[in-house]
Amino acid sequence: MRKPVLTCCALLFGSLLPVLAGASELYRYTDEKGTTVLSRQGVPPEHIARGYEVLNSQGRVVRVVPPAPSAEEMQEILAEKARAKSDGQLLRLYSNLDDVERARERKMAELDSLIGVARGNLQSARVHQGNLQGQAAEHERAGRQVPEHLLAQIENQKAEQERLKADIERYRQARTEADAAFDADRDRLKVLLDRRQ
C-alpha cells in the first residue's frame, strides 16, 4: 500500500523539479524604453525580437538569445543562402571550365538549329504566299472575284511569317542571354575552383 503512495509522491516531485529549477532562472531583456528588466516570468513576446539573456540563480549568464536580424540583415542572410545553393548547383553541373564551354557550344548549336528551322519555314511561307498571290492575280486578270478562301490563305501566310519572325527574334534573344549566363557561370566557377586550391 505504501509503494503506490511513494510512487505518486516521487512522480509529483519529479514533475515539479523542472518548474522549481526554472524558477531559479532569471531573464534579462531590454524593454521599449531601453530599460534593462530582470524577470522570473520570462520575456514578453513583444521583447523577444530584441534578444535576451538567461541567468542562473547566481546571476551568471547561461544562455544568450541574440536579437532577431533586421530586414536588411535578413535579406543578406537569404541572399547568402541563395548564393551558396547556386554555387553548389554550379559545382555539381561543371567540374572544370572546359565543361562550361562544352555546354555553351551545345546550347548555341541547339538555338542556331531552331533559328535555322524557323528561317527555312519563313522562306517556305513567303514562297507559299507568293504562289497564292499569283493565283489571286490570275482571278483578277480574268475579271473574276478573288475567292474568300484564297484571301484567307494569303492572310494566314502573312500571319505565319510574323509568328516565325517573332520566333527567330526570341531565339536570338535566348542565344544572347544564354551566352551571358555561360560567361557568368564560367567566371563564378573559376572563383569557386580557385578557392578550392
Coordinates of N, CA and C in Angstrom, one line a residue:
M1 N 0.8 -1.2 0.0 CA 0.0 0.0 0.0 C 0.9 1.3 0.0
R2 N 2.0 1.2 0.7 CA 2.9 2.4 0.7 C 3.6 2.6 -0.6
K3 N 3.8 1.6 -1.3 CA 4.6 1.7 -2.6 C 3.8 2.7 -3.5
P4 N 2.5 2.5 -3.8 CA 1.8 3.4 -4.7 C 1.9 4.8 -4.2
V5 N 1.7 5.1 -2.9 CA 1.8 6.4 -2.4 C 3.1 7.0 -2.7
L6 N 4.2 6.3 -2.4 CA 5.6 6.8 -2.6 C 5.8 7.0 -4.1
T7 N 5.3 6.1 -4.9 CA 5.5 6.3 -6.4 C 4.8 7.6 -6.8
C8 N 3.6 7.8 -6.3 CA 2.8 9.0 -6.7 C 3.6 10.3 -6.2
C9 N 4.1 10.2 -5.0 CA 4.9 11.4 -4.5 C 6.2 11.6 -5.3
A10 N 6.8 10.5 -5.7 CA 8.0 10.6 -6.5 C 7.7 11.2 -7.8
L11 N 6.6 10.8 -8.4 CA 6.2 11.3 -9.7 C 5.9 12.8 -9.7
L12 N 5.1 13.1 -8.6 CA 4.7 14.5 -8.4 C 6.0 15.4 -8.2
F13 N 6.9 14.9 -7.4 CA 8.1 15.7 -7.1 C 9.0 15.8 -8.4
G14 N 9.0 14.7 -9.2 CA 9.8 14.7 -10.4 C 9.2 15.7 -11.4
S15 N 7.9 15.8 -11.4 CA 7.3 16.7 -12.4 C 7.4 18.2 -12.0
L16 N 7.6 18.4 -10.7 CA 7.8 19.7 -10.1 C 9.3 20.2 -10.3
L17 N 10.2 19.3 -10.4 CA 11.6 19.6 -10.5 C 11.9 20.7 -11.6
P18 N 11.4 20.4 -12.8 CA 11.7 21.4 -13.9 C 11.1 22.8 -13.5
V19 N 10.0 22.8 -12.9 CA 9.4 24.1 -12.5 C 10.2 24.8 -11.5
L20 N 10.7 24.0 -10.5 CA 11.5 24.6 -9.4 C 12.8 25.0 -10.0
A21 N 13.4 24.2 -10.9 CA 14.7 24.6 -11.5 C 14.5 25.9 -12.3
G22 N 13.4 25.9 -13.1 CA 13.1 27.1 -13.9 C 12.8 28.3 -13.1
A23 N 12.3 28.1 -11.9 CA 12.0 29.3 -11.1 C 13.3 30.0 -10.6
S24 N 14.4 29.3 -10.7 CA 15.7 29.9 -10.2 C 16.3 30.7 -11.4
E25 N 15.8 30.6 -12.6 CA 16.3 31.3 -13.8 C 15.8 32.7 -13.8
L26 N 16.6 33.6 -14.2 CA 16.2 35.0 -14.5 C 16.3 35.3 -15.9
Y27 N 15.4 36.1 -16.5 CA 15.5 36.6 -17.8 C 15.8 38.0 -17.8
R28 N 16.9 38.4 -18.6 CA 17.3 39.8 -18.6 C 17.1 40.3 -20.1
Y29 N 16.3 41.3 -20.2 CA 16.0 41.9 -21.5 C 15.8 43.4 -21.4
T30 N 15.7 44.0 -22.6 CA 15.6 45.5 -22.6 C 14.2 45.8 -23.1
D31 N 13.5 46.7 -22.4 CA 12.1 47.0 -22.8 C 12.1 48.1 -23.9
E32 N 10.9 48.5 -24.3 CA 10.8 49.5 -25.3 C 11.4 50.9 -24.9
K33 N 11.6 51.2 -23.6 CA 12.1 52.4 -23.2 C 13.6 52.3 -23.0
G34 N 14.2 51.1 -23.3 CA 15.7 51.0 -23.2 C 16.1 50.6 -21.8
T35 N 15.1 50.3 -20.9 CA 15.4 49.9 -19.5 C 15.7 48.4 -19.5
T36 N 16.8 48.0 -18.7 CA 17.1 46.6 -18.5 C 16.1 46.0 -17.5
V37 N 15.5 44.9 -17.8 CA 14.5 44.3 -17.0 C 15.0 42.9 -16.6
L38 N 14.8 42.5 -15.3 CA 15.1 41.1 -14.8 C 13.7 40.6 -14.5
S39 N 13.4 39.4 -15.0 CA 12.1 38.8 -14.7 C 12.3 37.3 -14.5
R40 N 11.5 36.7 -13.6 CA 11.4 35.3 -13.4 C 10.3 34.7 -14.3
Q41 N 9.4 35.5 -14.8 CA 8.3 35.0 -15.6 C 8.6 34.7 -17.1
G42 N 9.8 35.2 -17.5 CA 10.1 35.0 -18.9 C 10.1 36.4 -19.6
V43 N 10.3 36.3 -20.9 CA 10.4 37.6 -21.7 C 9.1 37.7 -22.4
P44 N 8.4 38.9 -22.3 CA 7.2 39.1 -23.0 C 7.4 39.0 -24.5
P45 N 6.4 38.5 -25.3 CA 6.6 38.3 -26.7 C 7.0 39.5 -27.5
E46 N 6.6 40.7 -27.1 CA 6.9 41.9 -27.8 C 8.4 42.3 -27.7
H47 N 9.1 41.7 -26.7 CA 10.5 42.0 -26.5 C 11.5 40.9 -26.9
I48 N 10.9 39.7 -27.3 CA 11.8 38.6 -27.7 C 12.7 39.0 -28.9
A49 N 12.2 39.7 -29.8 CA 12.9 40.0 -31.1 C 14.2 40.8 -30.8
R50 N 14.2 41.5 -29.6 CA 15.4 42.3 -29.3 C 16.5 41.4 -28.7
G51 N 16.2 40.2 -28.4 CA 17.2 39.3 -27.8 C 17.1 39.4 -26.3
Y52 N 17.7 38.4 -25.6 CA 17.7 38.4 -24.1 C 18.7 37.4 -23.6
E53 N 18.9 37.5 -22.3 CA 19.9 36.5 -21.7 C 19.1 35.8 -20.6
V54 N 19.6 34.5 -20.4 CA 19.0 33.7 -19.3 C 20.1 33.6 -18.3
L55 N 19.8 33.9 -17.0 CA 20.8 33.9 -15.9 C 20.4 32.8 -14.9
N56 N 21.4 32.2 -14.3 CA 21.1 31.2 -13.3 C 20.9 31.9 -11.9
S57 N 20.7 31.1 -10.9 CA 20.4 31.6 -9.6 C 21.5 32.5 -9.0
Q58 N 22.8 32.2 -9.5 CA 23.9 33.0 -9.0 C 24.1 34.3 -9.9
G59 N 23.3 34.5 -10.9 CA 23.4 35.7 -11.7 C 24.3 35.6 -12.9
R60 N 24.7 34.3 -13.2 CA 25.6 34.1 -14.3 C 24.8 33.8 -15.5
V61 N 25.3 34.3 -16.7 CA 24.6 34.1 -18.0 C 24.8 32.7 -18.4
V62 N 23.7 32.0 -18.6 CA 23.8 30.6 -19.0 C 23.4 30.4 -20.5
R63 N 22.7 31.4 -21.0 CA 22.3 31.3 -22.4 C 22.0 32.7 -22.9
V64 N 22.4 32.9 -24.1 CA 22.2 34.2 -24.8 C 21.3 34.0 -26.0
V65 N 20.2 34.6 -26.1 CA 19.4 34.6 -27.3 C 19.6 35.9 -28.1
P66 N 20.3 35.8 -29.2 CA 20.6 37.1 -29.9 C 19.3 37.7 -30.5
P67 N 19.4 39.0 -30.8 CA 18.3 39.7 -31.4 C 18.0 39.1 -32.8
A68 N 16.7 39.3 -33.1 CA 16.3 38.8 -34.5 C 17.0 39.7 -35.5
P69 N 17.4 39.2 -36.7 CA 18.0 40.1 -37.6 C 17.1 41.1 -38.2
S70 N 17.7 42.3 -38.6 CA 16.9 43.3 -39.2 C 16.4 42.9 -40.6
A71 N 15.6 43.7 -41.2 CA 15.1 43.3 -42.6 C 16.3 43.3 -43.5
E72 N 17.2 44.2 -43.4 CA 18.4 44.2 -44.3 C 19.3 43.0 -44.0
E73 N 19.5 42.7 -42.7 CA 20.3 41.5 -42.4 C 19.6 40.3 -42.9
M74 N 18.3 40.2 -42.8 CA 17.6 39.0 -43.2 C 17.7 38.9 -44.8
Q75 N 17.7 40.0 -45.5 CA 17.9 39.9 -46.9 C 19.3 39.4 -47.3
E76 N 20.3 39.9 -46.5 CA 21.7 39.5 -46.7 C 21.8 38.0 -46.4
I77 N 21.2 37.5 -45.3 CA 21.2 36.1 -45.0 C 20.6 35.2 -46.1
L78 N 19.4 35.7 -46.6 CA 18.7 34.9 -47.6 C 19.5 35.0 -48.9
A79 N 20.1 36.1 -49.2 CA 20.9 36.2 -50.4 C 22.2 35.3 -50.3
E80 N 22.8 35.2 -49.2 CA 23.9 34.4 -49.0 C 23.5 32.9 -49.1
K81 N 22.4 32.5 -48.6 CA 21.9 31.2 -48.7 C 21.6 30.8 -50.2
A82 N 21.0 31.8 -50.9 CA 20.7 31.5 -52.3 C 22.0 31.4 -53.1
R83 N 23.0 32.2 -52.8 CA 24.3 32.2 -53.4 C 25.0 30.9 -53.2
A84 N 25.0 30.4 -51.9 CA 25.6 29.1 -51.6 C 24.9 28.0 -52.3
K85 N 23.6 28.0 -52.4 CA 22.8 27.0 -53.1 C 23.2 27.0 -54.6
S86 N 23.3 28.2 -55.2 CA 23.6 28.4 -56.6 C 25.0 27.9 -56.8
D87 N 25.9 28.2 -55.9 CA 27.3 27.7 -56.1 C 27.4 26.2 -56.0
G88 N 26.6 25.6 -55.1 CA 26.6 24.1 -55.0 C 26.1 23.5 -56.3
Q89 N 25.0 24.1 -56.9 CA 24.5 23.6 -58.1 C 25.5 23.7 -59.3
L90 N 26.2 24.9 -59.3 CA 27.2 25.1 -60.3 C 28.3 24.1 -60.2
L91 N 28.8 23.8 -59.0 CA 29.8 22.8 -58.8 C 29.4 21.4 -59.2
R92 N 28.1 21.1 -59.0 CA 27.6 19.8 -59.4 C 27.4 19.7 -60.9
L93 N 27.2 20.8 -61.6 CA 26.9 20.9 -63.0 C 28.3 20.8 -63.8
Y94 N 29.3 21.5 -63.3 CA 30.5 21.6 -64.0 C 31.7 21.2 -63.1
S95 N 32.6 20.4 -63.6 CA 33.7 20.0 -62.8 C 34.9 20.9 -63.1
N96 N 34.9 21.5 -64.3 CA 36.0 22.4 -64.7 C 35.5 23.4 -65.8
L97 N 36.4 24.3 -66.2 CA 35.9 25.4 -67.1 C 35.6 24.8 -68.5
D98 N 36.3 23.8 -68.9 CA 36.0 23.2 -70.2 C 34.6 22.6 -70.3
D99 N 34.0 22.2 -69.1 CA 32.6 21.7 -69.1 C 31.7 22.8 -69.5
V100 N 32.0 24.0 -69.0 CA 31.2 25.2 -69.3 C 31.2 25.5 -70.8
E101 N 32.4 25.4 -71.4 CA 32.5 25.7 -72.8 C 31.7 24.7 -73.6
R102 N 31.8 23.4 -73.2 CA 31.1 22.4 -74.0 C 29.6 22.6 -73.9
A103 N 29.2 22.9 -72.7 CA 27.7 23.2 -72.5 C 27.3 24.4 -73.3
R104 N 28.1 25.4 -73.4 CA 27.8 26.6 -74.2 C 27.7 26.2 -75.7
E105 N 28.6 25.4 -76.2 CA 28.6 25.0 -77.6 C 27.3 24.2 -77.9
R106 N 26.9 23.3 -77.0 CA 25.7 22.5 -77.2 C 24.5 23.4 -77.3
K107 N 24.4 24.4 -76.3 CA 23.2 25.3 -76.3 C 23.2 26.2 -77.5
M108 N 24.3 26.7 -77.9 CA 24.4 27.6 -79.0 C 24.0 26.8 -80.3
A109 N 24.5 25.6 -80.4 CA 24.1 24.8 -81.6 C 22.6 24.5 -81.6
E110 N 22.0 24.2 -80.4 CA 20.6 24.0 -80.3 C 19.8 25.2 -80.8
L111 N 20.2 26.4 -80.3 CA 19.5 27.6 -80.6 C 19.7 27.9 -82.1
D112 N 20.9 27.7 -82.6 CA 21.2 28.0 -84.0 C 20.3 27.1 -84.9
S113 N 20.1 25.9 -84.5 CA 19.3 24.9 -85.2 C 17.9 25.4 -85.3
L114 N 17.4 25.8 -84.1 CA 16.0 26.4 -84.1 C 15.8 27.6 -85.0
I115 N 16.8 28.5 -85.0 CA 16.8 29.6 -85.8 C 16.8 29.2 -87.3
G116 N 17.6 28.2 -87.6 CA 17.7 27.7 -89.0 C 16.4 27.1 -89.5
V117 N 15.7 26.4 -88.6 CA 14.4 25.8 -89.0 C 13.4 26.9 -89.2
A118 N 13.4 27.8 -88.2 CA 12.4 28.9 -88.4 C 12.6 29.7 -89.6
R119 N 13.9 30.0 -90.0 CA 14.2 30.7 -91.2 C 13.7 29.9 -92.5
G120 N 14.0 28.6 -92.4 CA 13.5 27.8 -93.5 C 12.0 27.8 -93.7
N121 N 11.3 27.7 -92.5 CA 9.8 27.8 -92.5 C 9.4 29.2 -93.0
L122 N 10.1 30.2 -92.6 CA 9.7 31.6 -93.1 C 9.9 31.7 -94.6
Q123 N 10.9 31.1 -95.1 CA 11.1 31.2 -96.6 C 10.0 30.4 -97.3
S124 N 9.6 29.2 -96.7 CA 8.5 28.4 -97.3 C 7.2 29.2 -97.3
A125 N 7.0 29.9 -96.2 CA 5.7 30.7 -96.0 C 5.7 31.8 -97.1
R126 N 6.9 32.5 -97.3 CA 6.9 33.5 -98.3 C 6.7 33.0 -99.7
V127 N 7.3 31.8 -100.0 CA 7.0 31.2 -101.3 C 5.6 30.9 -101.5
H128 N 5.0 30.3 -100.4 CA 3.6 29.9 -100.5 C 2.7 31.1 -100.7
Q129 N 3.0 32.2 -99.9 CA 2.2 33.4 -100.1 C 2.3 33.9 -101.5
G130 N 3.5 33.9 -102.1 CA 3.7 34.3 -103.5 C 2.9 33.5 -104.5
N131 N 2.8 32.2 -104.2 CA 2.0 31.4 -105.1 C 0.5 31.7 -105.0
L132 N 0.1 31.9 -103.7 CA -1.3 32.3 -103.5 C -1.6 33.6 -104.2
Q133 N -0.7 34.6 -104.0 CA -1.0 35.9 -104.6 C -1.0 35.8 -106.1
G134 N -0.2 34.9 -106.7 CA -0.2 34.7 -108.1 C -1.6 34.1 -108.6
Q135 N -2.1 33.2 -107.8 CA -3.5 32.7 -108.1 C -4.5 33.8 -108.0
A136 N -4.4 34.6 -107.0 CA -5.3 35.8 -106.9 C -5.2 36.7 -108.0
A137 N -4.0 37.0 -108.5 CA -3.8 37.8 -109.6 C -4.4 37.3 -110.9
E138 N -4.3 35.9 -111.1 CA -4.9 35.3 -112.3 C -6.5 35.5 -112.2
H139 N -7.1 35.4 -111.1 CA -8.5 35.6 -110.9 C -8.8 37.1 -111.3
E140 N -8.0 38.0 -110.9 CA -8.3 39.4 -111.2 C -8.1 39.7 -112.6
R141 N -7.0 39.2 -113.3 CA -6.8 39.4 -114.7 C -7.9 38.8 -115.6
A142 N -8.5 37.7 -115.0 CA -9.6 37.1 -115.8 C -10.9 37.8 -115.5
G143 N -10.9 38.9 -114.6 CA -12.1 39.6 -114.3 C -13.0 38.9 -113.3
R144 N -12.5 38.0 -112.6 CA -13.3 37.2 -111.6 C -12.9 37.8 -110.2
Q145 N -13.9 37.6 -109.3 CA -13.7 37.9 -107.9 C -12.7 36.9 -107.3
V146 N -11.8 37.4 -106.5 CA -10.8 36.5 -105.8 C -11.6 35.8 -104.7
P147 N -11.6 34.4 -104.7 CA -12.3 33.7 -103.7 C -11.9 34.0 -102.3
E148 N -12.9 34.0 -101.4 CA -12.6 34.4 -100.0 C -11.6 33.4 -99.4
H149 N -11.7 32.1 -99.7 CA -10.7 31.2 -99.1 C -9.3 31.5 -99.5
L150 N -9.1 32.0 -100.7 CA -7.8 32.3 -101.2 C -7.2 33.6 -100.5
L151 N -8.1 34.5 -100.3 CA -7.7 35.7 -99.5 C -7.4 35.3 -98.0
A152 N -8.1 34.4 -97.5 CA -7.9 34.0 -96.1 C -6.6 33.2 -96.0
Q153 N -6.2 32.4 -97.0 CA -5.0 31.7 -97.0 C -3.8 32.7 -97.1
I154 N -3.9 33.7 -97.9 CA -2.9 34.7 -98.0 C -2.7 35.4 -96.7
E155 N -3.8 35.8 -96.0 CA -3.7 36.4 -94.7 C -3.0 35.5 -93.7
N156 N -3.4 34.2 -93.8 CA -2.8 33.2 -92.9 C -1.3 33.1 -93.1
Q157 N -0.8 33.1 -94.3 CA 0.6 33.1 -94.6 C 1.3 34.3 -94.1
K158 N 0.7 35.5 -94.2 CA 1.3 36.7 -93.6 C 1.4 36.6 -92.1
A159 N 0.3 36.1 -91.5 CA 0.4 35.9 -90.0 C 1.4 34.9 -89.6
E160 N 1.6 33.8 -90.4 CA 2.6 32.8 -90.1 C 4.0 33.4 -90.2
Q161 N 4.2 34.2 -91.2 CA 5.5 34.9 -91.3 C 5.8 35.8 -90.1
E162 N 4.8 36.5 -89.7 CA 5.0 37.3 -88.5 C 5.4 36.5 -87.3
R163 N 4.7 35.4 -87.1 CA 4.9 34.5 -86.0 C 6.3 33.9 -86.1
L164 N 6.8 33.5 -87.3 CA 8.1 33.0 -87.4 C 9.2 34.0 -87.2
K165 N 8.9 35.2 -87.6 CA 9.9 36.3 -87.4 C 10.0 36.6 -85.8
A166 N 8.9 36.5 -85.1 CA 8.9 36.7 -83.7 C 9.7 35.5 -83.0
D167 N 9.5 34.3 -83.5 CA 10.2 33.1 -83.0 C 11.7 33.3 -83.2
I168 N 12.1 33.7 -84.4 CA 13.5 33.9 -84.7 C 14.1 35.0 -83.8
E169 N 13.4 36.1 -83.5 CA 13.9 37.1 -82.6 C 14.0 36.5 -81.2
R170 N 13.0 35.7 -80.8 CA 13.0 35.1 -79.5 C 14.2 34.2 -79.3
Y171 N 14.5 33.4 -80.3 CA 15.7 32.5 -80.3 C 17.0 33.3 -80.2
R172 N 17.1 34.4 -81.0 CA 18.3 35.2 -80.9 C 18.5 35.8 -79.6
Q173 N 17.4 36.3 -79.0 CA 17.5 36.8 -77.6 C 17.9 35.8 -76.6
A174 N 17.3 34.6 -76.8 CA 17.7 33.5 -75.9 C 19.2 33.1 -76.0
R175 N 19.7 33.2 -77.3 CA 21.1 32.9 -77.5 C 22.0 34.0 -76.8
T176 N 21.6 35.2 -76.9 CA 22.4 36.3 -76.2 C 22.3 36.1 -74.7
E177 N 21.2 35.8 -74.2 CA 21.0 35.6 -72.7 C 21.8 34.4 -72.3
A178 N 21.7 33.3 -73.0 CA 22.4 32.0 -72.7 C 23.9 32.3 -72.7
D179 N 24.4 33.0 -73.7 CA 25.8 33.3 -73.8 C 26.3 34.1 -72.6
A180 N 25.5 35.1 -72.2 CA 25.9 35.9 -71.0 C 25.8 35.0 -69.7
A181 N 24.8 34.1 -69.6 CA 24.7 33.2 -68.5 C 25.9 32.3 -68.4
F182 N 26.4 31.7 -69.5 CA 27.6 30.9 -69.5 C 28.8 31.7 -69.2
D183 N 28.9 32.9 -69.6 CA 30.0 33.8 -69.1 C 30.0 33.9 -67.6
A184 N 28.8 34.2 -67.1 CA 28.7 34.3 -65.6 C 29.1 33.0 -64.9
D185 N 28.6 31.9 -65.4 CA 28.9 30.6 -64.8 C 30.4 30.3 -64.9
R186 N 31.0 30.6 -66.0 CA 32.4 30.4 -66.1 C 33.2 31.2 -65.1
D187 N 32.8 32.5 -65.0 CA 33.6 33.4 -64.1 C 33.4 32.9 -62.6
R188 N 32.1 32.6 -62.3 CA 31.8 32.2 -60.9 C 32.5 30.8 -60.6
L189 N 32.5 29.9 -61.6 CA 33.1 28.6 -61.4 C 34.7 28.8 -61.2
K190 N 35.2 29.7 -61.9 CA 36.7 30.0 -61.8 C 37.0 30.4 -60.4
V191 N 36.2 31.3 -59.8 CA 36.4 31.8 -58.4 C 36.2 30.6 -57.5
L192 N 35.2 29.8 -57.6 CA 35.0 28.6 -56.7 C 36.1 27.6 -56.8
L193 N 36.6 27.3 -58.0 CA 37.7 26.4 -58.2 C 39.0 26.9 -57.6
D194 N 39.2 28.2 -57.8 CA 40.4 28.9 -57.2 C 40.4 28.8 -55.7
R195 N 39.2 28.9 -55.1 CA 39.1 28.8 -53.6 C 39.5 27.4 -53.1
R196 N 39.2 26.4 -53.9 CA 39.5 25.0 -53.5 C 41.0 24.7 -53.5
Q197 N 41.7 25.5 -54.3 CA 43.2 25.2 -54.4 C 44.0 25.8 -53.2

